[in-house]
Short mmCIF file of C-alpha atoms and ligand atoms in Angstrom, two decimals:
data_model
loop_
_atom_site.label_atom_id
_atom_site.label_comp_id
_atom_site.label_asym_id
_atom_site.label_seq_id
_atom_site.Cartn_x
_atom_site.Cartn_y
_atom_site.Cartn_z
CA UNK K 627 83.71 115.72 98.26
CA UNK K 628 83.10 112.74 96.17
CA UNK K 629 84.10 109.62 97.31
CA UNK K 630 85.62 106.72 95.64
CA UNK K 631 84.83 102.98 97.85
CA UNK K 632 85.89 99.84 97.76
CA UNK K 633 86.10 96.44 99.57
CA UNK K 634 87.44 92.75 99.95
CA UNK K 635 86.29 89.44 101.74
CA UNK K 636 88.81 88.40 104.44
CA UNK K 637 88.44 84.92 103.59
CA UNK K 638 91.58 83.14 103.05
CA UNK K 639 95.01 85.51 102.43
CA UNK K 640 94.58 87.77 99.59
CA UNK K 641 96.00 86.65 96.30
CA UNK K 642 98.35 88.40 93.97
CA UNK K 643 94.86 88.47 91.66
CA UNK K 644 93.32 90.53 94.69
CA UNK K 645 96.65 92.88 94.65
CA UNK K 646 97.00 93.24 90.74
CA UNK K 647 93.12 93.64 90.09
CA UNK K 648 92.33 95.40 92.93
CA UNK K 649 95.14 96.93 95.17
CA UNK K 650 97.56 97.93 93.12
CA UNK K 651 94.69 99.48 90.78
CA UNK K 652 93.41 101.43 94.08
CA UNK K 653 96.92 102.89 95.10
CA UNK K 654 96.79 104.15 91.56
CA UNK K 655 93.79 105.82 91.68
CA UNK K 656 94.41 107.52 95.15
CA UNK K 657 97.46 109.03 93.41
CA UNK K 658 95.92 110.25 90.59
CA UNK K 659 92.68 111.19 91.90
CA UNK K 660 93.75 114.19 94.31
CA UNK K 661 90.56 115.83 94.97
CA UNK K 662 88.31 112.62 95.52
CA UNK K 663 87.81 110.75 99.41
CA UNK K 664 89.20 107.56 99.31
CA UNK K 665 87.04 104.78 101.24
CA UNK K 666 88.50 101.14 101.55
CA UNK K 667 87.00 98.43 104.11
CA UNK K 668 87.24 94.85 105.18
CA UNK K 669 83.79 93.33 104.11
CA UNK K 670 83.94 91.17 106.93
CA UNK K 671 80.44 90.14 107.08
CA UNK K 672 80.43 89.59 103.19
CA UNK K 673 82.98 86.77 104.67
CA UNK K 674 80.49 84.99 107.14
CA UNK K 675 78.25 84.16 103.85
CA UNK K 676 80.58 81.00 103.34
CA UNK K 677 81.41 78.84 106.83
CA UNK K 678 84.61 80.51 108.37
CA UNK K 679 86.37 79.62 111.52
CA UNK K 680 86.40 82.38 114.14
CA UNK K 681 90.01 82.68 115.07
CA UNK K 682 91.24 82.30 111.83
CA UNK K 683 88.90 85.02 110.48
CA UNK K 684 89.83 87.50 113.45
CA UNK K 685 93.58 86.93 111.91
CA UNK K 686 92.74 87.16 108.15
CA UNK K 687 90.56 91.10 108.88
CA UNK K 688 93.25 92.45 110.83
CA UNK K 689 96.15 90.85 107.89
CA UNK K 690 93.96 92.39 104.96
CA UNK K 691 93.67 95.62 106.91
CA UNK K 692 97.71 95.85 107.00
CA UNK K 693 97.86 94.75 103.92
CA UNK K 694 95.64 97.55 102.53
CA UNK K 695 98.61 99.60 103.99
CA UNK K 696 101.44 97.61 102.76
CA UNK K 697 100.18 97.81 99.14
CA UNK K 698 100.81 101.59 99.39
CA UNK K 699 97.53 103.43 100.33
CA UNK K 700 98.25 106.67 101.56
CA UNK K 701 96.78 106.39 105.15
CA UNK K 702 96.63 110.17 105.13
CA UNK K 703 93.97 110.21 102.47
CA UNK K 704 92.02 107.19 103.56
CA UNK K 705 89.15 106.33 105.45
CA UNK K 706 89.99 102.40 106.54
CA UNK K 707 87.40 100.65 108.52
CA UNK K 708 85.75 97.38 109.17
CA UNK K 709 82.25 96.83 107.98
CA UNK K 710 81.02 94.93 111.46
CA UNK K 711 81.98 97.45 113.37
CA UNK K 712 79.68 100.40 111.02
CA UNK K 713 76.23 98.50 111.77
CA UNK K 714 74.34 100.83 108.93
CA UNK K 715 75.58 98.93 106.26
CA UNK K 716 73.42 96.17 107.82
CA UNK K 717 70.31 98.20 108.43
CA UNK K 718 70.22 99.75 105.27
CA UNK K 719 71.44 95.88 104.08
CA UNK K 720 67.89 94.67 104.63
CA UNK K 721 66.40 97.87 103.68
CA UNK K 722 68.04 96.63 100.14
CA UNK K 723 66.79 93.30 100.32
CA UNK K 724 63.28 94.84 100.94
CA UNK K 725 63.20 96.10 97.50
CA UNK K 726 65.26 93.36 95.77
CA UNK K 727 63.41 90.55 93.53
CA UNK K 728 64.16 86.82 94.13
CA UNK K 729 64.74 86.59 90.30
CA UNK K 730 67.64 89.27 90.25
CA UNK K 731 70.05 87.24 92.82
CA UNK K 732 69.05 83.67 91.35
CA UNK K 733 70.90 85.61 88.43
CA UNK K 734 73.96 86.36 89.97
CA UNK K 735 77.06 84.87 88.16
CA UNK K 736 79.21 84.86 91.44
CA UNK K 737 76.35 83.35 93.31
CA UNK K 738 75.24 80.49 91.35
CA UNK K 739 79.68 79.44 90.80
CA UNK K 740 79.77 79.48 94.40
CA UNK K 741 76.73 76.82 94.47
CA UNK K 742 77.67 74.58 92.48
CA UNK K 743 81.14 74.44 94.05
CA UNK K 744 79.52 73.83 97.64
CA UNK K 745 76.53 71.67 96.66
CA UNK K 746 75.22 71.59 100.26
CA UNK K 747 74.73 74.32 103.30
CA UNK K 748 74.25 77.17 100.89
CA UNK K 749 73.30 79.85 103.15
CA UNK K 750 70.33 82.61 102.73
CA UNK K 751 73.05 85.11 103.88
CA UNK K 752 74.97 83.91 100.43
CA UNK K 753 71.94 84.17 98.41
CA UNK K 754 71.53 88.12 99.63
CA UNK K 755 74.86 89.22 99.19
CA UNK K 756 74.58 91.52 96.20
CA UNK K 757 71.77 93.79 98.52
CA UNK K 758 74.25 94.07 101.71
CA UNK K 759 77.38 94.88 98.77
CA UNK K 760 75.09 97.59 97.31
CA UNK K 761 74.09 98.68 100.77
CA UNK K 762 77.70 99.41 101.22
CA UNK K 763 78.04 101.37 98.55
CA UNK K 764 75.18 103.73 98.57
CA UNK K 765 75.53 104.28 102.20
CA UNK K 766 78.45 106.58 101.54
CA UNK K 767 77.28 108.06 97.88
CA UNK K 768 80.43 106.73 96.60
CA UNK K 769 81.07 107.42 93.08
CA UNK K 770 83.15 105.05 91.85
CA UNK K 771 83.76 101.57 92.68
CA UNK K 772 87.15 100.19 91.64
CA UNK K 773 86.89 96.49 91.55
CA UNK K 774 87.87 93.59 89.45
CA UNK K 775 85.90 92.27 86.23
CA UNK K 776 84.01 89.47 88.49
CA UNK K 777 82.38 92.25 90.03
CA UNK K 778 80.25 94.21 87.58
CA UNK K 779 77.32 92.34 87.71
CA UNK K 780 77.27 93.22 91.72
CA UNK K 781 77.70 97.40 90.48
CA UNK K 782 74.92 96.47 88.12
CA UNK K 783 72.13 95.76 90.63
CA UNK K 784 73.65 98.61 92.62
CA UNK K 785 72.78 100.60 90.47
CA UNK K 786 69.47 98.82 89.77
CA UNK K 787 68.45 99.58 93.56
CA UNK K 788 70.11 102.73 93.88
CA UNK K 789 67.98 104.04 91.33
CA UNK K 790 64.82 101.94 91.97
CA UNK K 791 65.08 103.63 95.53
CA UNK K 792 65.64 107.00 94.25
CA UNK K 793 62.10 106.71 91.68
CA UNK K 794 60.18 105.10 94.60
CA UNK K 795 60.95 107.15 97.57
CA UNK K 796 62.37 110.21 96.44
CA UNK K 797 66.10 111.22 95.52
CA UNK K 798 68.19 109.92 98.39
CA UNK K 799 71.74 107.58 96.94
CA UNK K 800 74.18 108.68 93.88
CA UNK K 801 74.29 105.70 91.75
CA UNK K 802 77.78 104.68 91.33
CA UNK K 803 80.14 103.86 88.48
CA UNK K 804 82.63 100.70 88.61
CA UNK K 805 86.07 101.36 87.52
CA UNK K 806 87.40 98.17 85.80
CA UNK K 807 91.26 98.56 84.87
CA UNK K 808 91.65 97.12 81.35
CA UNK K 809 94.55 95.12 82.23
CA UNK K 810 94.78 93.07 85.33
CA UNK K 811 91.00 93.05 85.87
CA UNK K 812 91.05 88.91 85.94
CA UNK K 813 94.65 87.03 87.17
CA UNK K 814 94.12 83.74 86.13
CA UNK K 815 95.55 80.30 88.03
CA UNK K 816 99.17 79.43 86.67
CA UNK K 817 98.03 75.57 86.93
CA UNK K 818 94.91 76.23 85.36
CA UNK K 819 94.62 79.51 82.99
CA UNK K 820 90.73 79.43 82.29
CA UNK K 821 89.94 79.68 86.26
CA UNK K 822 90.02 82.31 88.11
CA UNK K 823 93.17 82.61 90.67
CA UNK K 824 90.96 82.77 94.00
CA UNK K 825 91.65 82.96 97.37
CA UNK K 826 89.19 81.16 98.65
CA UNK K 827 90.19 78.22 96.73
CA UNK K 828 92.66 75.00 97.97
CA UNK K 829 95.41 76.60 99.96
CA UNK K 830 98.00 74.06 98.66
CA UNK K 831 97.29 75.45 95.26
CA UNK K 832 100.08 75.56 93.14
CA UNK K 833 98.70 77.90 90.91
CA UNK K 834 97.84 80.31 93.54
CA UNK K 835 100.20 83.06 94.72
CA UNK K 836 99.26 84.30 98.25
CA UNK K 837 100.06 87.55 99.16
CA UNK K 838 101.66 86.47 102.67
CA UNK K 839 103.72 83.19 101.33
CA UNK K 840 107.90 83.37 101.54
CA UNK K 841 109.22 84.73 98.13
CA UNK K 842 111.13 81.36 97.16
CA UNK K 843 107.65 79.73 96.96
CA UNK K 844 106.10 82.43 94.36
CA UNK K 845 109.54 82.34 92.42
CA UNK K 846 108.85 78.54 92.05
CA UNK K 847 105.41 78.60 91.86
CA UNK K 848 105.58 81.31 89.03
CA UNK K 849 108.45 78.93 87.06
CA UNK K 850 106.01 76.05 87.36
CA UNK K 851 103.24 77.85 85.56
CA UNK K 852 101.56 75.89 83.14
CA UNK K 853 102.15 76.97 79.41
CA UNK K 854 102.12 75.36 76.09
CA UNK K 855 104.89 73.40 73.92
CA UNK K 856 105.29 77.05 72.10
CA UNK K 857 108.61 78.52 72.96
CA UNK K 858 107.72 82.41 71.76
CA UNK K 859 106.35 84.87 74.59
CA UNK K 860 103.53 86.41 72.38
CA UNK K 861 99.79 87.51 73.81
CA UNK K 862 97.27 85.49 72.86
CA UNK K 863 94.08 84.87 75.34
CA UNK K 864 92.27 82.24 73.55
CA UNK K 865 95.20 79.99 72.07
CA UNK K 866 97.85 80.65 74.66
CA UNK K 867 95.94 81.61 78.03
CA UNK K 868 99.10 80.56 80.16
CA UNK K 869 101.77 82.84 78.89
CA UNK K 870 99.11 85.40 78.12
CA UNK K 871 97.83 85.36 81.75
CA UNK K 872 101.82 85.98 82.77
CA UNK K 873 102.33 88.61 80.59
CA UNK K 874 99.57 90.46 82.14
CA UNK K 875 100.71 89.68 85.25
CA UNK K 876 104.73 91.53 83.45
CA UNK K 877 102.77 94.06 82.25
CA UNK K 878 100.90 95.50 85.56
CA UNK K 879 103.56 95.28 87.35
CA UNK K 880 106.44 96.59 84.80
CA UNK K 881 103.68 99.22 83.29
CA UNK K 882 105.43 97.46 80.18
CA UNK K 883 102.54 96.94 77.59
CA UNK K 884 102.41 93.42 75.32
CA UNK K 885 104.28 94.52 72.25
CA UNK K 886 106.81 96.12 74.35
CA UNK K 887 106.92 92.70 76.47
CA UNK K 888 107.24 90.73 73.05
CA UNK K 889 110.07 92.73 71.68
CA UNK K 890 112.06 92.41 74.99
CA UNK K 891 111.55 88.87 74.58
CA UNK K 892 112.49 88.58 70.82
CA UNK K 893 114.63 85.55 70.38
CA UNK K 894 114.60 84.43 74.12
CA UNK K 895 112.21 81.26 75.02
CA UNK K 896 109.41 81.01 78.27
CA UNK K 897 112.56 79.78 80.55
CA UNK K 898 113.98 83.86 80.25
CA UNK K 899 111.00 85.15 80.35
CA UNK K 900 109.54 83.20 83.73
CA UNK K 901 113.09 83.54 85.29
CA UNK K 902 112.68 87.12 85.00
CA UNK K 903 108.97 87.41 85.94
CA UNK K 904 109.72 85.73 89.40
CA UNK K 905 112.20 88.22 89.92
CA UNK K 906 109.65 90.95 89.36
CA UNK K 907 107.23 89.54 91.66
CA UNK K 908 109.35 88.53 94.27
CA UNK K 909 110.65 92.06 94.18
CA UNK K 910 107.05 93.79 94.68
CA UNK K 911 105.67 91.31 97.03
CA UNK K 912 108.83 91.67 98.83
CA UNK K 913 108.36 95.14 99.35
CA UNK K 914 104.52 94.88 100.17
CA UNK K 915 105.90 91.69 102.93
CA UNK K 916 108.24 94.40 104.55
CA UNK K 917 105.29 97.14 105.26
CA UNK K 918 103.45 94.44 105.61
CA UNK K 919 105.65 93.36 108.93
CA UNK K 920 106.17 96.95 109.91
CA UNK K 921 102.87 97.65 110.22
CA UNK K 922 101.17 94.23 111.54
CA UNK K 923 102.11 94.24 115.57
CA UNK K 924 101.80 98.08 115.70
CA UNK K 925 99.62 100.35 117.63
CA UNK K 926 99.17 102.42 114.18
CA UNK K 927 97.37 99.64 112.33
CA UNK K 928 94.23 100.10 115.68
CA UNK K 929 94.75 103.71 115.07
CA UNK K 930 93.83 104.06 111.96
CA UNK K 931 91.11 101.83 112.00
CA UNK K 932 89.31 103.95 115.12
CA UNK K 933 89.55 107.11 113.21
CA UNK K 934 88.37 105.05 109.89
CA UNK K 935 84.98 103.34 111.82
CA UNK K 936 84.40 107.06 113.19
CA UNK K 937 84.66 109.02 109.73
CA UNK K 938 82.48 106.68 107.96
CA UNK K 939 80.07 106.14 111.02
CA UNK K 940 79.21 110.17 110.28
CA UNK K 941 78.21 109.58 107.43
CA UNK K 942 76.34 106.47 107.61
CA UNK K 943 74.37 107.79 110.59
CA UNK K 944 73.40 110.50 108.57
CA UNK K 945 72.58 108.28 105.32
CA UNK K 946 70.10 105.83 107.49
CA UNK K 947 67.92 108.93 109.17
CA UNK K 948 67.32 109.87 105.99
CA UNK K 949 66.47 106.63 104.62
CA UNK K 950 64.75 105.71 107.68
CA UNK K 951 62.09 108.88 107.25
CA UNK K 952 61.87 108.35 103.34
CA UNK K 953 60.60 104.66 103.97
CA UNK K 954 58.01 105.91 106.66
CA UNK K 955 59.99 103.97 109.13
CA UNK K 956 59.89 105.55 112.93
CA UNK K 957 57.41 107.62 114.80
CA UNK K 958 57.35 110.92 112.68
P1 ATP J 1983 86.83 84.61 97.04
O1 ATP J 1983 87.67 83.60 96.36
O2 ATP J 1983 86.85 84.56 98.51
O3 ATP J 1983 85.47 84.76 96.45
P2 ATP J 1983 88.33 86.61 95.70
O4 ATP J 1983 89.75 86.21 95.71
O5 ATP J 1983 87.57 86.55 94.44
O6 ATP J 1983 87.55 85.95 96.85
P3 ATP J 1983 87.21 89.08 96.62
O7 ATP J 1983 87.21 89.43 98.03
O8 ATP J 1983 85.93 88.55 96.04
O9 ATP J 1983 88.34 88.07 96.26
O10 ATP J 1983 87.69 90.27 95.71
C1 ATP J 1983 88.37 91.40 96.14
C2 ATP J 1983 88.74 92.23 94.95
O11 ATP J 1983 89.76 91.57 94.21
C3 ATP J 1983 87.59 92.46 93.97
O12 ATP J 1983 87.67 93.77 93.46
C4 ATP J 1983 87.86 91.46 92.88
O13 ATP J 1983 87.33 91.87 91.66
C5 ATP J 1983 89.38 91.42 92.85
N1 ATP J 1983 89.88 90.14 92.38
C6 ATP J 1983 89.69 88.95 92.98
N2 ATP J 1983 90.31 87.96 92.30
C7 ATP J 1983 90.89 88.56 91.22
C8 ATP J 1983 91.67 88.08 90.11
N3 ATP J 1983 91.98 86.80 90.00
N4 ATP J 1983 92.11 88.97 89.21
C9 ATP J 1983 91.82 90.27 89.34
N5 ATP J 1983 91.09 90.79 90.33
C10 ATP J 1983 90.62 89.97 91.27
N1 LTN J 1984 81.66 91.51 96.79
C1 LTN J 1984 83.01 91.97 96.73
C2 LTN J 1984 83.54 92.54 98.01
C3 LTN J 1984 82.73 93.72 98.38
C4 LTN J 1984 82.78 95.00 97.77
C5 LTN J 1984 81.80 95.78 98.43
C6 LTN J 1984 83.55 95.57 96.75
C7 LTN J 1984 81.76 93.74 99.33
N2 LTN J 1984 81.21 94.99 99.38
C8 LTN J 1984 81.56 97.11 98.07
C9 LTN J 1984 83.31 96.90 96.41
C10 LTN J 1984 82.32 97.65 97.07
C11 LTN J 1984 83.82 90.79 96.31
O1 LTN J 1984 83.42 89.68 96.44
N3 LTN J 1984 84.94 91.06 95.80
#
């Protein structure tokens, strides 16, 4: 069966960015996509890269992992796991880094913004990244990728290694496809439009909305969004990148598209149109919050995360002898 994989950092709580780009897009897939095997995991060592403190780490893996279940994954029809606790995605990991150049990570987009933010203490484990992400792709032959638009450069050299493996030792990975929604790929900050809304940014940022937070504060923080002097709720990335940036925002949500957005908004100014927005939100982050609290304290959550680490261990065991005997690693 092909599979379809995916994965996020717990560092920091996830983001509504992380929900609409990612999540949400996943749930969507799993429900349309009835004959695929659906893989989702907490890259928790993609989170060491960048100093993190242990206890509050242990708290954000085991919130993302119920929050992959509050956002509506069908735990039926998923194999949920934690990366650290499947130790082939680090052996094959370095394998990857064995045939990775120096020159294709110094190019790395996500790499070289998270440099010049930290200026000091960059770690090597930072610098390798992309070869432990592609690692955990090609370990399982996934297919598709689902991930937001920051992350096609990372699919890119998966692909580059995938198939530089494949010509130098023989066939042994599918190379993978990301799947990049068209709308909702990039949530932008509502205090500053042309960043990225991140959430391993400043925790007291307004212009954040965090996944976990109580609903009055993403009602207000949504009504405080920056936008221009303009009073008409029209799409327009370039010259309007605050309103535009909440109409996407409408739009995955409502599965309203722009022009339908703009006509509902005909005549009415930014103060309608944010009133109703944090309504919307509130409403599905509300819902996510509830699972979210169901599911947090129970036995279930361990559950599923046992059977996950033993599905995908299967198939990583199997993935590494092979990989193992095509490198001429071992006594054979
Ligand atoms: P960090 O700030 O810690 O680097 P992040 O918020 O960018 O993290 P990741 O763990 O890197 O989150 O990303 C998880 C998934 O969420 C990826 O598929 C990524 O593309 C997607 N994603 C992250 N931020 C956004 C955003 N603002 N808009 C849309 N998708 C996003
Ligand atoms: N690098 C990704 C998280 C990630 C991932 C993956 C996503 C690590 N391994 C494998 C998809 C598939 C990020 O920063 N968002």
């Amino acid at each position: 069966m092909n599979i379809v994989l995916s994965g996020i950092k717990p560092t920091g709580v996830p983001t509504l960015g992380n929900y609409l780009g990612a999540l949400k897009n996943f749930v969507k897939l799993q429900n349309e996509m009835t004959d695929y095997e659906f893989f989702m995991f907490v890259a928790d060592m993609h989170a060491i890269t960048i100093p993190e403190d242990p206890k509050t780490l242990r708290t954000n893996i085991k919130n993302l992992a119920a929050i992959y279940l509050a956002s509506g994954l069908d735990k039926d029809r998923l194999t949920l796991f934690l990366q650290s606790e499947v130790h082939e995605h680090l052996e094959l990991g370095y394998i990857m880094q064995s045939i990775t150049y120096m020159g294709e990570l110094e190019r790395m987009t996500q790499y070289k913004d998270k440099v010049a933010k930290q200026v000091t203490g960059v770690t090597s484990a930072l610098f390798t990244y992309p070869a432990l992400m592609a690692a955990d792709i090609l370990l399982y032959d996934a297919k598709y990728v689902p991930v937001g638009e920051d992350q096609k450069q990372h699919l890119e050299i998966t692909r580059d290694l995938g198939n530089r493996f494949n010509n130098r030792f023989g066939n042994t990975f599918q190379i993978p496809e990301a799947l990049v929604t068209k709308v909702g790929a990039k949530i932008m900050d509502l205090q500053d439009p042309t960043k990225k809304m991140s959430k391993s940014g400043d925790p007291l940022d307004k212009g954040c909305i965090y996944l976990l937070e109580p609903l009055n504060i993403i009602k207000k923080k949504i009504k405080s969004a920056v936008t221009d002097s303009e009073t008409r709720v029209y799409y327009d990335k370039e010259k309007k990148p605050g309103i535009s940036n909440l109409m996407t925002i409408y739009s995955v949500i409502t599965g309203l598209n722009y022009d339908e957005i703009e006509k509902k908004y005909e005549g009415k100014g930014y103060g309608d149109f944010k009133g109703d927005l944090a309504e919307i939100v509130a409403t599905e982050i509300g819902g996510l919050q509830e699972r979210f609290n169901a599911i947090i304290n129970s036995k279930e959550l361990d559950e599923i995360l046992d059977q996950g680490r033993e599905r995908a261990e299967i198939l990583a065991r199997k993935k590494m002898l092979k990989v193992y005997h095509k490198v001429g690693l071992g006594r054979f």
